[in-house]
């Protein structure tokens, strides 16, 4: 198998470090590996395949010779270096939201729309983490009958806010235990023993930017331009792995039995659904792995064409790093 020159942009962040782990786990055929970050991170050593990779500064010239660039940096950085990456001839697989809604940029979940990746013009976008997890859970049902609309609530782990999220949750929990005051910094309010029903900036009609992603990105990935989604995003005091409650309505009624069979057979999903035995998806069980667990499948009592379900998935892995590397694997010469 051919080997590839791989570069990670934003390698020192949580997603960048996870990309290194996933590349190693999946035995990605690497000829050379470069890790790029800001000037203040230059010289840091990142573990990889029993050795270390030294972090270099991200500059326009740093992408020369790259075949694949995995983006794990924020929007501004992705936009800043996209022209240089494309000029180098590399494929830029970007985890930021900078290009997701660009009509010329494919937005890809490999288990759902891998063919879209082939239509790229140098950049392929990784969808939002909650979008990936939700669509992984419902895609098999949508193949039985097209999805018309969804009502969803996301329960998003603190690690989705970056490295400071888990630190803040741990610090607040310890402070409360000791009877000391809590001083939120990462989140607008105390997150320990609390829920915060707002993620992202306020967007249209009172929805947040995070809440609109499921509809906007879902339309593009599923090729359903009329898909309607109402979403509420909630930050919860969980360290890792997002959970989503979904009620979806299809063109024709899909039975619970049909849905269960379809999800059980779907690539990247695991049916975890035996309420009588206290078996259902939970963040603790879905963290640090790549499968989306789906359960609590039941008919919607308000609509004969509706089904409700609950799903969980690791937002750092399948919701970010692993999905990006799966996209890269679509281009491997076997």
Coordinates of C-alpha atoms in Angstrom, one line a residue:
X1 CA 0.0 0.0 0.0
X2 CA 1.2 3.5 -0.8
X3 CA 2.3 5.6 2.1
X4 CA 1.3 9.3 2.6
X5 CA 2.8 12.4 4.0
X6 CA 0.4 13.5 6.7
X7 CA 0.3 16.9 8.5
X8 CA -1.8 17.8 11.5
X9 CA -2.6 21.5 11.9
X10 CA -3.4 22.2 15.5
X11 CA -1.7 19.1 16.8
X12 CA -1.3 20.2 20.4
X13 CA -5.1 20.5 21.1
X14 CA -7.4 17.8 22.3
X15 CA -8.6 16.8 18.8
X16 CA -5.1 17.0 17.3
X17 CA -3.7 14.7 20.0
X18 CA -6.6 12.3 19.5
X19 CA -5.8 12.3 15.7
X20 CA -2.4 11.1 16.6
X21 CA -3.9 8.2 18.6
X22 CA -6.4 7.3 15.9
X23 CA -3.8 7.3 13.2
X24 CA -1.7 4.9 15.2
X25 CA -4.6 2.7 16.1
X26 CA -5.9 2.4 12.5
X27 CA -2.4 1.8 11.1
X28 CA -2.7 4.7 8.7
X29 CA 0.0 4.3 6.0
X30 CA 2.3 7.2 6.9
X31 CA 5.5 8.1 5.1
X32 CA 6.1 11.3 7.1
X33 CA 4.2 12.9 9.9
X34 CA 4.4 16.6 10.8
X35 CA 2.7 18.2 13.7
X36 CA 2.0 22.0 13.4
X37 CA 0.9 24.5 16.0
X38 CA 1.5 28.1 17.0
X39 CA 4.9 29.5 17.7
X40 CA 4.5 29.0 21.4
X41 CA 4.2 25.2 21.0
X42 CA 7.3 24.8 18.8
X43 CA 9.6 22.1 20.2
X44 CA 7.0 20.2 22.2
X45 CA 7.1 16.5 21.9
X46 CA 3.9 14.5 21.1
X47 CA 3.9 10.7 21.5
X48 CA 3.3 8.6 18.4
X49 CA 3.8 5.0 17.6
X50 CA 6.3 4.4 20.4
X51 CA 8.3 7.5 19.6
X52 CA 7.8 11.2 19.5
X53 CA 7.0 13.9 17.0
X54 CA 8.4 17.4 17.5
X55 CA 5.9 20.2 17.0
X56 CA 6.8 22.8 14.3
X57 CA 5.3 26.2 13.6
X58 CA 2.4 26.5 11.2
X59 CA 3.5 28.7 8.3
X60 CA 2.5 28.8 4.6
X61 CA 5.6 26.8 3.7
X62 CA 5.1 24.1 6.3
X63 CA 2.6 22.2 4.1
X64 CA 5.0 21.6 1.2
X65 CA 5.1 18.0 0.3
X66 CA 2.0 17.1 2.3
X67 CA -0.6 14.7 0.8
X68 CA -3.2 15.0 3.5
X69 CA -3.6 17.8 6.1
X70 CA -5.8 17.1 9.1
X71 CA -7.2 20.3 10.5
X72 CA -7.7 20.5 14.3
X73 CA -7.5 24.2 14.7
X74 CA -10.1 26.9 15.1
X75 CA -12.0 28.6 12.2
X76 CA -9.6 31.6 11.8
X77 CA -6.6 29.3 11.6
X78 CA -8.3 27.0 9.1
X79 CA -9.2 30.0 6.9
X80 CA -5.7 31.5 7.3
X81 CA -3.9 28.4 6.0
X82 CA -6.4 26.8 3.6
X83 CA -5.0 28.7 0.5
X84 CA -1.5 27.5 1.3
X85 CA -2.7 23.9 1.9
X86 CA -4.5 23.8 -1.4
X87 CA -1.5 25.4 -3.2
X88 CA 0.7 22.5 -1.8
X89 CA -1.6 20.0 -3.5
X90 CA -2.7 18.4 -0.3
X91 CA -6.3 17.5 0.6
X92 CA -7.3 19.5 3.6
X93 CA -9.7 17.6 5.9
X94 CA -10.9 20.3 8.3
X95 CA -12.5 19.8 11.7
X96 CA -13.5 23.5 12.1
X97 CA -16.8 25.0 11.0
X98 CA -15.1 27.4 8.6
X99 CA -16.1 25.7 5.4
X100 CA -19.0 23.4 6.3
X101 CA -21.7 25.3 4.6
X102 CA -19.6 26.3 1.6
X103 CA -21.5 24.8 -1.4
X104 CA -18.2 23.8 -3.0
X105 CA -16.9 22.0 0.1
X106 CA -18.1 18.5 0.8
X107 CA -19.4 17.8 4.4
X108 CA -18.8 14.1 5.0
X109 CA -19.6 11.3 7.4
X110 CA -18.0 8.3 5.6
X111 CA -20.7 5.8 6.7
X112 CA -23.4 8.1 5.2
X113 CA -22.2 10.1 2.2
X114 CA -18.6 8.9 1.3
X115 CA -19.2 9.6 -2.4
X116 CA -19.4 13.4 -1.6
X117 CA -15.8 13.4 -0.6
X118 CA -14.7 12.7 -4.2
X119 CA -16.2 16.1 -5.3
X120 CA -13.8 18.2 -3.3
X121 CA -11.8 21.2 -4.5
X122 CA -9.0 20.8 -2.0
X123 CA -11.0 21.0 1.2
X124 CA -13.4 18.5 2.9
X125 CA -15.2 19.5 6.1
X126 CA -15.8 17.4 9.2
X127 CA -19.3 18.0 10.5
X128 CA -20.2 19.2 14.0
X129 CA -19.7 16.5 16.6
X130 CA -23.4 16.3 17.7
X131 CA -24.4 16.3 14.0
X132 CA -22.2 13.3 13.3
X133 CA -23.5 11.3 16.3
X134 CA -27.1 12.1 15.7
X135 CA -27.0 11.3 11.9
X136 CA -25.1 8.1 12.6
X137 CA -28.0 7.0 14.8
X138 CA -30.8 7.9 12.4
X139 CA -29.3 7.3 9.0
X140 CA -30.4 3.6 8.9
X141 CA -34.0 4.6 9.6
X142 CA -33.8 7.2 6.9
X143 CA -32.9 4.5 4.4
X144 CA -36.2 2.7 5.2
X145 CA -38.2 5.9 4.7
X146 CA -36.9 9.5 4.1
X147 CA -36.7 11.6 7.3
X148 CA -39.0 14.7 7.2
X149 CA -38.2 16.4 10.5
X150 CA -36.5 15.8 13.8
X151 CA -36.8 17.2 17.3
X152 CA -33.6 16.8 19.3
X153 CA -32.0 17.7 22.6
X154 CA -28.3 17.3 23.0
X155 CA -26.6 16.6 26.3
X156 CA -23.0 17.7 25.6
X157 CA -20.0 16.8 27.7
X158 CA -17.7 19.5 29.1
X159 CA -14.8 18.3 27.0
X160 CA -16.7 19.6 24.0
X161 CA -15.8 23.1 25.2
X162 CA -12.0 22.3 25.0
X163 CA -9.4 21.2 27.5
X164 CA -10.6 23.7 30.1
X165 CA -14.0 22.2 30.4
X166 CA -13.1 19.0 32.3
X167 CA -10.7 21.0 34.5
X168 CA -13.4 23.4 35.4
X169 CA -15.9 20.7 36.2
X170 CA -13.3 18.9 38.4
X171 CA -12.3 22.1 40.2
X172 CA -15.9 23.1 40.9
X173 CA -16.8 19.7 42.2
X174 CA -13.8 19.7 44.6
X175 CA -14.6 23.3 45.7
X176 CA -18.2 22.4 46.5
X177 CA -17.1 19.3 48.4
X178 CA -14.8 21.6 50.5
X179 CA -17.4 24.3 50.9
X180 CA -15.4 26.8 48.9
X181 CA -16.8 29.3 46.5
X182 CA -17.2 28.4 42.8
X183 CA -15.9 30.8 40.1
X184 CA -16.9 29.8 36.6
X185 CA -14.5 30.8 33.9
X186 CA -15.0 28.5 30.9
X187 CA -18.8 28.4 31.2
X188 CA -21.2 31.2 31.9
X189 CA -22.5 29.5 35.1
X190 CA -21.4 26.7 37.5
X191 CA -21.4 23.4 35.6
X192 CA -20.9 21.1 38.6
X193 CA -24.3 19.7 39.6
X194 CA -26.0 21.8 37.0
X195 CA -27.2 22.0 33.4
X196 CA -26.6 25.0 31.1
X197 CA -29.2 25.1 28.3
X198 CA -27.1 27.3 25.9
X199 CA -24.2 26.3 23.7
X200 CA -22.9 28.8 21.0
X201 CA -23.9 32.3 20.2
X202 CA -27.6 33.3 19.9
X203 CA -28.6 32.9 16.2
X204 CA -31.9 33.1 14.5
X205 CA -35.3 33.2 16.3
X206 CA -33.7 32.5 19.7
X207 CA -31.8 29.4 18.6
X208 CA -28.0 29.2 19.1
X209 CA -25.4 28.6 16.4
X210 CA -24.8 25.1 17.8
X211 CA -28.5 24.3 17.7
X212 CA -28.8 25.3 14.0
X213 CA -26.0 23.1 12.9
X214 CA -28.0 19.9 13.2
X215 CA -30.5 21.2 10.6
X216 CA -28.2 23.0 8.3
X217 CA -25.5 20.3 8.3
X218 CA -28.0 17.5 8.3
X219 CA -29.6 18.9 5.1
X220 CA -26.3 18.8 3.3
X221 CA -25.1 15.4 4.5
X222 CA -28.3 13.6 4.0
X223 CA -29.2 15.4 0.8
X224 CA -32.5 16.4 2.3
X225 CA -32.8 20.2 1.5
X226 CA -36.2 20.4 3.1
X227 CA -35.3 18.7 6.4
X228 CA -36.6 20.5 9.4
X229 CA -34.9 20.2 12.8
X230 CA -35.7 21.8 16.1
X231 CA -32.8 21.4 18.5
X232 CA -32.0 22.4 22.1
X233 CA -28.3 22.1 23.1
X234 CA -27.5 21.6 26.8
X235 CA -24.1 21.4 28.5
X236 CA -24.1 18.7 31.2
X237 CA -21.6 17.8 34.0
X238 CA -20.2 14.8 32.1
X239 CA -16.6 14.6 31.2
X240 CA -16.7 12.9 27.8
X241 CA -19.2 11.6 25.2
X242 CA -22.3 13.5 24.0
X243 CA -25.8 12.1 24.3
X244 CA -28.8 13.1 22.1
X245 CA -32.5 12.5 22.5
X246 CA -34.2 12.4 19.0
X247 CA -37.7 12.2 17.8
X248 CA -37.8 11.8 14.0
X249 CA -40.7 11.6 11.6
X250 CA -40.5 9.7 8.3
X251 CA -42.6 9.8 5.2
X252 CA -44.1 6.4 6.0
X253 CA -44.5 4.7 9.4
X254 CA -41.4 2.7 10.4
X255 CA -42.0 0.1 13.1
X256 CA -39.8 -0.2 16.1
X257 CA -38.8 -3.6 15.0
X258 CA -37.7 -2.3 11.6
X259 CA -35.7 0.5 13.2
X260 CA -34.0 -1.9 15.6
X261 CA -33.0 -4.3 12.8
X262 CA -31.7 -1.4 10.6
X263 CA -29.6 0.2 13.4
X264 CA -28.2 -3.2 14.5
X265 CA -27.0 -3.8 11.0
X266 CA -25.7 -0.2 10.4
X267 CA -22.0 0.4 10.1
X268 CA -20.6 2.3 13.0
X269 CA -23.6 1.8 15.2
X270 CA -24.4 -0.6 18.0
X271 CA -28.0 -1.4 19.2
X272 CA -28.0 -1.1 23.0
X273 CA -31.6 -1.4 23.8
X274 CA -33.0 -3.5 26.6
X275 CA -34.7 -1.3 29.1
X276 CA -36.1 -4.2 31.2
X277 CA -32.5 -5.2 31.9
X278 CA -31.3 -1.6 32.4
X279 CA -29.4 -1.6 29.1
X280 CA -29.2 1.6 27.2
X281 CA -26.5 4.0 25.8
X282 CA -24.6 6.0 28.4
X283 CA -21.6 8.4 28.2
X284 CA -19.4 6.2 30.4
X285 CA -19.8 3.2 28.0
X286 CA -19.3 5.2 24.8
X287 CA -16.2 7.2 25.7
X288 CA -12.8 6.5 24.2
X289 CA -14.1 4.4 21.3
X290 CA -15.7 5.1 17.9
X291 CA -19.1 3.4 17.8
X292 CA -22.4 5.3 18.3
X293 CA -24.6 3.4 20.7
X294 CA -28.4 3.6 20.0
X295 CA -31.3 2.6 22.3
X296 CA -34.6 3.6 23.9
X297 CA -36.2 3.1 20.5
X298 CA -39.9 3.5 20.8
X299 CA -42.9 4.8 18.7
X300 CA -43.8 8.5 19.0
X301 CA -47.1 8.7 20.8
X302 CA -48.0 12.0 18.9
X303 CA -47.5 10.9 15.3
X304 CA -47.9 7.5 13.6
X305 CA -44.8 8.3 11.4
X306 CA -42.6 9.1 14.4
X307 CA -40.0 7.3 16.4
X308 CA -38.0 8.3 19.4
X309 CA -34.5 7.2 20.4
X310 CA -31.5 8.0 22.5
X311 CA -27.9 7.8 21.3
X312 CA -24.4 8.4 22.7
X313 CA -21.0 8.8 21.1
X314 CA -17.5 10.1 21.8
X315 CA -17.4 13.6 20.5
X316 CA -13.6 13.8 20.4
X317 CA -13.3 10.6 18.4
X318 CA -16.2 9.7 16.1
X319 CA -17.4 13.3 16.5
X320 CA -14.1 14.7 15.4
X321 CA -10.7 12.9 15.1
X322 CA -11.8 9.5 13.9
X323 CA -14.3 10.9 11.4
X324 CA -11.6 13.0 9.8
X325 CA -9.2 10.1 9.5
X326 CA -12.0 7.9 8.1
X327 CA -12.4 10.6 5.4
X328 CA -8.7 10.4 4.7
X329 CA -9.0 6.6 4.3
X330 CA -11.4 7.1 1.4
X331 CA -8.4 8.4 -0.6
X332 CA -6.0 5.5 0.2
X333 CA -4.8 3.5 -2.8
X334 CA -5.4 -0.1 -1.9

